[in-house]
Tab-separated table of C-alpha atoms in Angstrom:
chain	number	residue	atom	x	y	z
A	93	UNK	CA	-7.494	15.951	9.730
A	94	UNK	CA	-10.840	14.237	10.486
A	95	UNK	CA	-12.169	15.166	13.990
A	96	UNK	CA	-9.635	15.325	16.839
A	97	UNK	CA	-7.686	12.800	18.679
A	98	UNK	CA	-7.613	11.921	22.502
A	99	UNK	CA	-4.143	13.388	22.718
A	100	UNK	CA	-4.742	16.430	20.512
A	101	UNK	CA	-5.846	18.803	23.248
A	102	UNK	CA	-9.177	19.272	22.061
A	103	UNK	CA	-12.489	17.829	23.124
A	104	UNK	CA	-14.097	15.173	21.088
A	105	UNK	CA	-16.132	11.857	21.425
A	106	UNK	CA	-15.137	8.588	19.722
A	107	UNK	CA	-17.442	9.332	16.817
A	108	UNK	CA	-15.583	12.348	15.862
A	109	UNK	CA	-12.020	11.025	16.721
A	110	UNK	CA	-9.687	10.501	13.905
A	111	UNK	CA	-8.277	7.175	13.171
A	112	UNK	CA	-4.744	6.586	14.494
A	113	UNK	CA	-3.476	5.999	10.916
A	114	UNK	CA	-4.628	9.273	9.375
A	115	UNK	CA	-3.356	11.160	12.420
A	116	UNK	CA	-0.056	9.702	11.956
A	117	UNK	CA	-0.117	10.544	8.314
A	118	UNK	CA	-0.281	14.208	9.122
A	119	UNK	CA	2.673	14.172	11.318
A	120	UNK	CA	0.776	13.863	14.604
A	121	UNK	CA	1.256	11.376	17.424
A	122	UNK	CA	-2.063	9.587	18.040
A	123	UNK	CA	-2.825	7.815	21.527
A	124	UNK	CA	-1.437	4.598	19.886
A	125	UNK	CA	1.004	4.105	17.098
A	126	UNK	CA	-0.919	2.399	14.020
A	127	UNK	CA	0.093	-0.681	12.509
A	128	UNK	CA	-1.025	-2.577	9.385
A	129	UNK	CA	0.937	-5.148	6.999
A	130	UNK	CA	1.498	-5.038	3.386
A	131	UNK	CA	0.117	-8.255	1.748
A	132	UNK	CA	-2.114	-8.561	5.052
A	133	UNK	CA	-4.911	-9.774	2.875
A	134	UNK	CA	-4.254	-13.147	1.152
A	135	UNK	CA	-2.323	-16.269	1.124
A	136	UNK	CA	-1.303	-16.242	4.806
A	137	UNK	CA	-4.975	-16.554	5.850
A	138	UNK	CA	-6.835	-19.776	5.892
A	139	UNK	CA	-10.194	-18.076	5.437
A	140	UNK	CA	-8.744	-16.489	2.271
A	141	UNK	CA	-7.518	-19.735	0.867
A	142	UNK	CA	-10.773	-21.474	1.741
A	143	UNK	CA	-12.751	-18.793	0.011
A	144	UNK	CA	-10.587	-18.803	-3.164
A	145	UNK	CA	-11.075	-22.434	-3.365
A	146	UNK	CA	-14.871	-22.259	-3.145
A	147	UNK	CA	-14.900	-19.503	-5.675
A	148	UNK	CA	-12.586	-21.285	-8.130
A	149	UNK	CA	-11.485	-18.082	-9.817
A	150	UNK	CA	-8.047	-16.750	-10.983
A	151	UNK	CA	-6.479	-14.044	-9.086
A	152	UNK	CA	-7.270	-11.141	-11.285
A	153	UNK	CA	-10.836	-12.488	-11.538
A	154	UNK	CA	-11.147	-12.450	-7.917
A	155	UNK	CA	-10.008	-9.025	-7.812
A	156	UNK	CA	-12.767	-7.829	-10.055
A	157	UNK	CA	-15.501	-9.727	-8.045
A	158	UNK	CA	-16.712	-7.059	-5.824
A	159	UNK	CA	-18.020	-9.243	-3.058
A	160	UNK	CA	-14.905	-11.355	-3.039
A	161	UNK	CA	-12.480	-8.346	-3.147
A	162	UNK	CA	-14.407	-6.762	-0.231
A	163	UNK	CA	-14.424	-9.987	1.889
A	164	UNK	CA	-10.613	-10.390	1.218
A	165	UNK	CA	-10.001	-6.674	2.387
A	166	UNK	CA	-12.025	-7.202	5.456
A	167	UNK	CA	-10.551	-10.526	6.672
A	168	UNK	CA	-7.231	-9.414	8.061
A	169	UNK	CA	-9.187	-6.521	9.869
A	170	UNK	CA	-11.618	-8.812	11.577
A	171	UNK	CA	-8.665	-11.133	12.549
A	172	UNK	CA	-5.685	-9.026	13.465
A	173	UNK	CA	-7.341	-5.539	14.622
A	174	UNK	CA	-5.025	-3.718	12.278
A	175	UNK	CA	-5.369	0.283	12.028
A	176	UNK	CA	-6.076	-0.049	8.049
A	177	UNK	CA	-7.627	-2.140	5.536
A	178	UNK	CA	-5.702	-2.314	2.195
A	179	UNK	CA	-7.843	-2.782	-0.766
A	180	UNK	CA	-7.673	-6.512	-2.001
A	181	UNK	CA	-6.406	-5.909	-5.693
A	182	UNK	CA	-3.267	-6.322	-7.896
A	183	UNK	CA	-0.840	-3.737	-9.665
A	184	UNK	CA	-1.899	-5.464	-12.719
A	185	UNK	CA	-5.707	-4.756	-12.548
A	186	UNK	CA	-5.520	-1.333	-14.105
A	187	UNK	CA	-3.614	-2.657	-17.150
A	188	UNK	CA	-6.230	-5.175	-17.672
A	189	UNK	CA	-8.960	-2.372	-17.290
A	190	UNK	CA	-7.039	-0.814	-20.090
A	191	UNK	CA	-7.468	-3.641	-22.434
A	192	UNK	CA	-4.277	-5.410	-22.148
A	193	UNK	CA	-4.015	-9.191	-21.881
A	194	UNK	CA	-2.127	-10.083	-18.703
A	195	UNK	CA	-2.264	-13.100	-16.616
A	196	UNK	CA	-0.788	-14.060	-13.326
A	197	UNK	CA	0.958	-17.630	-13.468
A	198	UNK	CA	1.584	-19.417	-10.125
A	199	UNK	CA	5.173	-19.474	-9.235
A	200	UNK	CA	6.207	-16.853	-11.817
A	201	UNK	CA	4.045	-13.736	-11.444
A	202	UNK	CA	2.574	-11.538	-14.113
A	203	UNK	CA	3.096	-12.501	-17.679
A	204	UNK	CA	2.486	-10.517	-21.075
A	205	UNK	CA	2.581	-12.568	-24.154
A	206	UNK	CA	3.529	-9.443	-26.161
A	207	UNK	CA	6.274	-7.488	-24.398
A	208	UNK	CA	6.583	-3.721	-25.446
A	209	UNK	CA	9.938	-3.384	-26.791
A	210	UNK	CA	9.865	-1.078	-29.834
A	211	UNK	CA	8.530	2.515	-30.496
A	212	UNK	CA	5.721	0.780	-32.507
A	213	UNK	CA	4.958	-1.498	-29.608
A	214	UNK	CA	4.833	1.703	-27.310
A	215	UNK	CA	2.575	3.266	-29.905
A	216	UNK	CA	0.173	0.445	-29.954
A	217	UNK	CA	0.165	0.417	-26.137
A	218	UNK	CA	-0.575	4.000	-25.643
A	219	UNK	CA	-3.512	3.810	-27.962
A	220	UNK	CA	-5.426	1.901	-24.985
A	221	UNK	CA	-7.116	3.958	-22.328
A	222	UNK	CA	-8.042	2.946	-18.800
A	223	UNK	CA	-11.669	1.947	-18.544
A	224	UNK	CA	-12.460	3.019	-22.179
A	225	UNK	CA	-14.511	0.248	-23.480
A	226	UNK	CA	-17.337	-1.559	-21.945
A	227	UNK	CA	-15.482	-4.325	-20.348
A	228	UNK	CA	-12.899	-1.780	-18.852
A	229	UNK	CA	-15.853	0.240	-17.324
A	230	UNK	CA	-17.443	-2.470	-15.967
A	231	UNK	CA	-14.107	-3.535	-14.141
A	232	UNK	CA	-13.765	-0.016	-12.766
A	233	UNK	CA	-17.311	-0.183	-11.694
A	234	UNK	CA	-16.427	-3.445	-9.864
A	235	UNK	CA	-13.433	-1.901	-8.241
A	236	UNK	CA	-15.755	1.001	-7.042
A	237	UNK	CA	-18.451	-1.207	-5.649
A	238	UNK	CA	-15.697	-3.526	-3.933
A	239	UNK	CA	-14.453	-0.428	-2.082
A	240	UNK	CA	-17.781	0.768	-1.088
A	241	UNK	CA	-18.768	-2.653	0.406
A	242	UNK	CA	-15.663	-2.751	2.511
A	243	UNK	CA	-15.818	0.845	3.743
A	244	UNK	CA	-19.531	0.154	4.766
A	245	UNK	CA	-18.290	-2.539	7.222
A	246	UNK	CA	-15.364	-0.611	8.252
A	247	UNK	CA	-17.671	2.275	9.075
A	248	UNK	CA	-17.652	5.959	8.008
A	249	UNK	CA	-17.014	8.938	10.272
A	250	UNK	CA	-19.853	9.225	12.828
A	251	UNK	CA	-21.581	5.968	11.814
A	252	UNK	CA	-20.142	2.760	12.663
A	253	UNK	CA	-20.185	0.001	10.247
A	254	UNK	CA	-20.792	-3.618	10.533
A	255	UNK	CA	-23.114	-6.351	8.951
A	256	UNK	CA	-25.330	-8.813	10.369
A	257	UNK	CA	-23.816	-12.416	10.597
A	258	UNK	CA	-20.454	-11.394	11.492
A	259	UNK	CA	-19.217	-13.210	14.434
A	260	UNK	CA	-18.280	-12.299	17.854
A	261	UNK	CA	-14.363	-12.585	17.457
A	262	UNK	CA	-14.595	-10.768	14.114
A	263	UNK	CA	-16.538	-7.795	15.663
A	264	UNK	CA	-13.997	-7.825	18.382
A	265	UNK	CA	-11.272	-7.373	15.555
A	266	UNK	CA	-13.187	-4.732	13.945
A	267	UNK	CA	-13.577	-2.686	17.431
A	268	UNK	CA	-9.713	-3.298	18.103
A	269	UNK	CA	-9.062	-1.816	14.603
A	270	UNK	CA	-11.403	1.143	15.214
A	271	UNK	CA	-9.645	1.972	18.540
A	272	UNK	CA	-10.725	5.373	19.680
A	273	UNK	CA	-12.460	6.223	16.379
A	274	UNK	CA	-15.803	4.815	15.105
A	275	UNK	CA	-14.274	3.637	11.700
A	276	UNK	CA	-11.361	2.336	10.085
A	277	UNK	CA	-9.621	3.693	7.081
A	278	UNK	CA	-9.314	1.685	3.879
A	279	UNK	CA	-6.033	2.149	1.938
A	280	UNK	CA	-6.158	2.422	-1.933
A	281	UNK	CA	-2.926	1.345	-3.881
A	282	UNK	CA	-1.430	1.022	-7.136
A	283	UNK	CA	1.832	-0.146	-8.834
A	284	UNK	CA	4.393	2.671	-9.590
A	285	UNK	CA	4.903	3.687	-13.173
A	286	UNK	CA	8.470	2.066	-13.290
A	287	UNK	CA	7.267	-1.050	-11.707
A	288	UNK	CA	4.459	-1.534	-14.396
A	289	UNK	CA	6.682	-0.463	-17.295
A	290	UNK	CA	9.175	-3.078	-16.260
A	291	UNK	CA	6.614	-5.876	-16.386
A	292	UNK	CA	5.435	-4.560	-19.740
A	293	UNK	CA	8.928	-4.560	-21.361
A	294	UNK	CA	10.181	-7.575	-19.756
A	295	UNK	CA	7.027	-9.509	-20.406
A	296	UNK	CA	7.538	-11.224	-16.938
A	297	UNK	CA	9.434	-10.831	-13.704
A	298	UNK	CA	13.166	-10.090	-14.081
A	299	UNK	CA	16.065	-9.928	-11.715
A	300	UNK	CA	17.835	-6.960	-13.391
A	301	UNK	CA	15.279	-5.291	-15.749
A	302	UNK	CA	17.963	-5.207	-18.280
A	303	UNK	CA	15.479	-4.689	-21.087
A	304	UNK	CA	13.405	-2.014	-19.569
A	305	UNK	CA	16.662	-0.120	-18.557
A	306	UNK	CA	17.662	-0.428	-22.028
A	307	UNK	CA	14.637	1.196	-23.624
A	308	UNK	CA	14.983	4.016	-21.048
A	309	UNK	CA	18.527	4.926	-22.489
A	310	UNK	CA	18.188	3.740	-25.996
A	311	UNK	CA	14.802	5.544	-26.923
A	312	UNK	CA	14.130	8.464	-24.419
A	313	UNK	CA	11.062	9.393	-26.550
A	314	UNK	CA	9.608	5.916	-26.231
A	315	UNK	CA	10.405	5.741	-22.638
A	316	UNK	CA	8.597	8.989	-21.975
A	317	UNK	CA	5.405	7.911	-23.763
A	318	UNK	CA	5.531	4.470	-22.008
A	319	UNK	CA	6.026	6.070	-18.666
A	320	UNK	CA	3.581	8.638	-19.004
A	321	UNK	CA	0.814	6.091	-20.065
A	322	UNK	CA	1.682	3.935	-17.070
A	323	UNK	CA	1.314	7.000	-14.772
A	324	UNK	CA	-2.010	7.921	-16.205
A	325	UNK	CA	-3.308	4.476	-16.001
A	326	UNK	CA	-2.313	3.681	-12.332
A	327	UNK	CA	-3.115	7.329	-11.214
A	328	UNK	CA	-6.696	6.769	-12.590
A	329	UNK	CA	-6.844	3.314	-10.971
A	330	UNK	CA	-5.990	4.825	-7.522
A	331	UNK	CA	-8.306	7.738	-8.026
A	332	UNK	CA	-11.268	5.123	-8.600
A	333	UNK	CA	-10.712	3.722	-5.221
A	334	UNK	CA	-10.347	7.234	-3.601
A	335	UNK	CA	-13.466	8.310	-5.173
A	336	UNK	CA	-15.379	5.267	-3.877
A	337	UNK	CA	-14.318	5.763	-0.231
A	338	UNK	CA	-10.345	5.177	0.340
A	339	UNK	CA	-9.044	7.252	2.946
A	340	UNK	CA	-5.213	7.059	1.977
A	341	UNK	CA	-3.275	5.556	-0.797
A	342	UNK	CA	-0.020	3.976	-1.497
A	343	UNK	CA	2.051	3.881	-4.708
A	344	UNK	CA	4.237	0.757	-4.501
A	345	UNK	CA	7.324	0.620	-6.635
A	346	UNK	CA	8.731	-2.951	-6.707
A	347	UNK	CA	11.671	-2.265	-8.837
A	348	UNK	CA	12.977	1.230	-8.281
A	349	UNK	CA	15.807	-0.012	-6.087
A	350	UNK	CA	17.477	-1.378	-9.368
A	351	UNK	CA	18.034	2.047	-10.611
A	352	UNK	CA	20.788	4.457	-9.971
A	353	UNK	CA	19.759	7.690	-8.110
A	354	UNK	CA	20.441	9.767	-11.238
A	355	UNK	CA	18.224	7.608	-13.444
A	356	UNK	CA	15.344	7.502	-10.837
A	357	UNK	CA	15.460	11.168	-10.631
A	358	UNK	CA	15.503	12.035	-14.339
A	359	UNK	CA	13.654	9.147	-15.961
A	360	UNK	CA	11.339	7.756	-13.486
A	361	UNK	CA	10.538	10.106	-10.593
A	362	UNK	CA	8.736	12.792	-12.405
A	363	UNK	CA	6.264	9.907	-13.763
A	364	UNK	CA	5.781	8.632	-10.123
A	365	UNK	CA	4.912	12.451	-9.241
A	366	UNK	CA	2.255	12.336	-12.015
A	367	UNK	CA	0.657	9.201	-10.993
A	368	UNK	CA	0.487	10.616	-7.411
A	369	UNK	CA	-0.898	14.025	-8.567
A	370	UNK	CA	-3.594	12.095	-10.487
A	371	UNK	CA	-4.510	10.327	-7.393
A	372	UNK	CA	-3.960	13.076	-5.004
A	373	UNK	CA	-6.758	15.125	-7.121
A	374	UNK	CA	-9.378	12.602	-6.419
A	375	UNK	CA	-12.030	13.612	-3.490
A	376	UNK	CA	-12.921	10.613	-0.996
A	377	UNK	CA	-16.505	10.668	0.310
A	378	UNK	CA	-15.128	9.156	3.531
A	379	UNK	CA	-12.978	12.118	4.568
A	380	UNK	CA	-14.581	14.620	2.477
A	381	UNK	CA	-11.514	15.842	0.658
A	382	UNK	CA	-8.082	14.635	-0.717
A	383	UNK	CA	-6.314	11.723	0.971
A	384	UNK	CA	-2.744	11.426	2.145
A	385	UNK	CA	-0.063	9.736	0.080
A	386	UNK	CA	2.279	6.917	0.788
A	387	UNK	CA	5.244	6.338	-1.416
A	388	UNK	CA	7.015	2.662	-0.850
A	389	UNK	CA	9.608	0.906	-2.721
A	390	UNK	CA	12.114	-1.736	-2.097
A	391	UNK	CA	15.935	-1.205	-2.152
A	392	UNK	CA	15.364	2.535	-2.215
A	393	UNK	CA	17.810	3.924	0.663
A	394	UNK	CA	19.408	6.123	-1.781
A	395	UNK	CA	16.298	7.763	-3.192
A	396	UNK	CA	14.043	8.122	-0.193
A	397	UNK	CA	14.298	11.990	-0.439
A	398	UNK	CA	13.219	11.848	-3.884
A	399	UNK	CA	10.269	9.543	-3.267
A	400	UNK	CA	9.179	11.937	-0.350
A	401	UNK	CA	9.339	14.795	-2.867
A	402	UNK	CA	6.600	13.135	-5.203
A	403	UNK	CA	3.404	14.537	-5.591
A	404	UNK	CA	1.971	18.302	-5.505
A	405	UNK	CA	3.215	19.377	-2.168
A	406	UNK	CA	6.330	17.351	-1.718
A	407	UNK	CA	5.071	15.765	1.405
A	408	UNK	CA	4.400	12.108	0.759
A	409	UNK	CA	4.982	9.688	3.757
A	410	UNK	CA	7.750	7.345	2.863
A	411	UNK	CA	7.640	3.600	3.374
A	412	UNK	CA	10.960	2.172	4.706
A	413	UNK	CA	12.020	-1.306	3.602
A	414	UNK	CA	13.656	-3.832	5.692
A	415	UNK	CA	17.227	-3.410	4.245
A	416	UNK	CA	17.221	0.046	5.463
A	417	UNK	CA	18.106	1.318	9.157
A	418	UNK	CA	14.741	3.213	10.067
A	419	UNK	CA	16.669	5.744	12.306
A	420	UNK	CA	19.045	6.325	9.488
A	421	UNK	CA	16.306	6.929	7.031
A	422	UNK	CA	14.373	9.372	9.531
A	423	UNK	CA	17.738	11.207	10.001
A	424	UNK	CA	18.065	11.339	5.990
A	425	UNK	CA	14.723	12.587	5.425
A	426	UNK	CA	15.026	15.147	8.315
A	427	UNK	CA	18.393	16.655	6.958
A	428	UNK	CA	16.697	16.828	3.421
A	429	UNK	CA	13.872	18.721	5.003
A	430	UNK	CA	16.313	21.354	6.438
A	431	UNK	CA	18.070	21.719	3.004
A	432	UNK	CA	14.893	22.149	1.085
A	433	UNK	CA	13.479	24.587	3.461
A	434	UNK	CA	16.589	26.900	3.661
A	435	UNK	CA	16.708	26.514	-0.389
A	436	UNK	CA	13.003	27.296	-1.143
A	437	UNK	CA	12.072	29.038	2.156
A	438	UNK	CA	9.243	26.528	2.275
A	439	UNK	CA	7.568	25.785	5.761
A	440	UNK	CA	8.828	22.356	7.024
A	441	UNK	CA	6.638	19.305	5.923
A	442	UNK	CA	6.221	16.710	8.769
A	443	UNK	CA	8.640	13.750	8.297
A	444	UNK	CA	6.214	10.594	8.359
A	445	UNK	CA	7.436	7.100	7.698
A	446	UNK	CA	6.221	3.421	7.608
A	447	UNK	CA	7.983	0.426	8.474
A	448	UNK	CA	10.066	-1.510	8.726
A	449	UNK	CA	10.047	-4.920	10.586
A	450	UNK	CA	11.968	-7.699	8.534
A	451	UNK	CA	9.251	-10.126	7.381
A	452	UNK	CA	11.835	-12.919	8.041
A	453	UNK	CA	11.232	-12.191	11.760
A	454	UNK	CA	7.777	-13.297	11.688
A	455	UNK	CA	8.892	-17.161	11.652
A	456	UNK	CA	11.354	-16.200	14.620
A	457	UNK	CA	10.664	-17.222	18.298
A	458	UNK	CA	8.513	-14.351	20.028
A	459	UNK	CA	11.599	-13.757	22.302
A	460	UNK	CA	13.489	-12.504	19.101
A	461	UNK	CA	10.361	-10.886	17.372
A	462	UNK	CA	8.920	-8.997	20.457
A	463	UNK	CA	12.311	-6.963	20.963
A	464	UNK	CA	12.428	-6.130	17.316
A	465	UNK	CA	8.698	-4.648	17.546
A	466	UNK	CA	9.886	-2.621	20.384
A	467	UNK	CA	13.126	-1.309	18.610
A	468	UNK	CA	10.938	-0.419	15.509
A	469	UNK	CA	8.535	1.668	17.830
A	470	UNK	CA	11.485	3.306	19.579
A	471	UNK	CA	13.338	4.124	16.348
A	472	UNK	CA	9.969	5.651	14.755
A	473	UNK	CA	9.589	8.078	17.486
A	474	UNK	CA	12.152	10.276	16.054
A	475	UNK	CA	9.727	10.985	12.927
A	476	UNK	CA	6.932	13.187	13.350
A	477	UNK	CA	4.635	10.441	12.394
A	478	UNK	CA	5.134	6.734	12.500
A	479	UNK	CA	3.242	3.711	11.144
A	480	UNK	CA	4.315	0.348	11.967
A	481	UNK	CA	4.511	-2.216	9.172
A	482	UNK	CA	6.946	-4.729	7.557
A	483	UNK	CA	9.685	-3.814	5.336
A	484	UNK	CA	8.063	-5.785	2.551
A	485	UNK	CA	4.953	-7.912	2.429
A	486	UNK	CA	3.788	-10.755	4.690
A	487	UNK	CA	5.169	-14.115	3.397
A	488	UNK	CA	2.461	-16.629	2.509
A	489	UNK	CA	3.614	-19.187	5.125
A	490	UNK	CA	3.154	-16.649	8.186
A	491	UNK	CA	1.523	-17.813	11.253
A	492	UNK	CA	-1.623	-15.272	11.408
A	493	UNK	CA	-1.712	-15.171	15.157
A	494	UNK	CA	1.811	-13.908	15.146
A	495	UNK	CA	0.479	-10.736	13.259
A	496	UNK	CA	-2.331	-10.471	15.678
A	497	UNK	CA	-0.043	-10.531	18.662
A	498	UNK	CA	2.318	-7.808	16.967
A	499	UNK	CA	-0.667	-5.563	16.769
A	500	UNK	CA	-1.288	-6.127	20.402
A	501	UNK	CA	2.071	-5.179	21.112
A	502	UNK	CA	2.206	-2.090	19.137
A	503	UNK	CA	-1.172	-1.140	20.468
A	504	UNK	CA	0.194	-1.856	24.241
A	505	UNK	CA	-3.061	-3.929	24.807
A	506	UNK	CA	-2.687	-6.770	27.123
A	507	UNK	CA	-6.227	-7.664	26.434
A	508	UNK	CA	-5.720	-7.884	22.759
A	509	UNK	CA	-2.639	-10.158	23.259
A	510	UNK	CA	-4.641	-12.676	25.231
A	511	UNK	CA	-7.070	-12.607	22.135
A	512	UNK	CA	-3.991	-13.289	19.841
A	513	UNK	CA	-2.753	-16.184	22.135
A	514	UNK	CA	-6.200	-17.850	22.186
A	515	UNK	CA	-5.988	-18.044	18.374
A	516	UNK	CA	-8.581	-17.494	15.773
A	517	UNK	CA	-11.990	-19.477	15.836
A	518	UNK	CA	-12.716	-19.743	12.233
A	519	UNK	CA	-16.189	-20.937	12.663
A	520	UNK	CA	-17.024	-17.753	14.515
A	521	UNK	CA	-15.502	-15.090	12.054
A	522	UNK	CA	-18.702	-14.954	9.856
């Protein structure tokens, strides 16, 4: 843990207080419950859309422009006062940095013109390496620079950040974000091996991932080679972000819920563990050591225990999607923790969860949304640590002021709610 928290029983100034997000990830209870939103950076923000229009660049190219990536990472922190930034990127970026041809088609998603379907296809794929050639190295360097630029404004322990020219309202958002600490954590992320493999095999998004599941069963050796490659590539991508200053990481598995628990445990979980282990070995200069790990997937109620067990010490925080009752999920993880301790005589790891407001509620009247936020907070108290988030990403059409108001409610701040209700002055944010 970095520094001490206001409710830790130790003395400490704001300069050495730990950000609430990092406290919660250790299983502690900070003075306020932390909150951030998956996909908080991007299409729901008018300032993002305006900047993308001015830049006139594709999504993947924007991810590899350090100035743009840092700006997009910081926009929701300045506006909403969330407890963490999440680095603006895409799960396809590491595949591009490994030399693969991939594009993101509007209204479709990632597309590969040459799907990986046969052992020969797999053999050609695994000949590629992350950041092996000059283009890949330049891309990895751009990721590092983007992270460092964002961390510079978010601040580092004992050294508040900020840059000249940021408007008063944006500075207020940064101050709300830091709370009792002098800095805001940046979360790095990457796609889980199965999600990457599913895109590679299908060639584009799929409802049932039939081609990927067929390869899994029809050719276990090719599947092992494919998944090992995906794990190493995404693990290296996440590690790049950590070494540049990320303070926590999340492995995002979009499609794991399409698998049976048995298939997940035997043919997917070991590779997710490999990716997390690679990321977990990286040292962040921001925290001066390894960083906490978050593991999230959709439709994963039946495999939450397995997701928590990924990584070296079996102690990942687990993201809970909006299809799963949060109280039930905490009970499941708590019961599993007792079984593992009894079987292995291991010291109990804290049960830390993230989630899980339904994104559909963001368009509901505040009289409906506010009690749902309160219910999420109440359910989360059963865990050792709880981070409020959505059960999936922010929908593109979301009113950003609603997100700011949720942050105010989670933080218990009437002052920040007044700020949310006043709206965002776009002319004053930069």
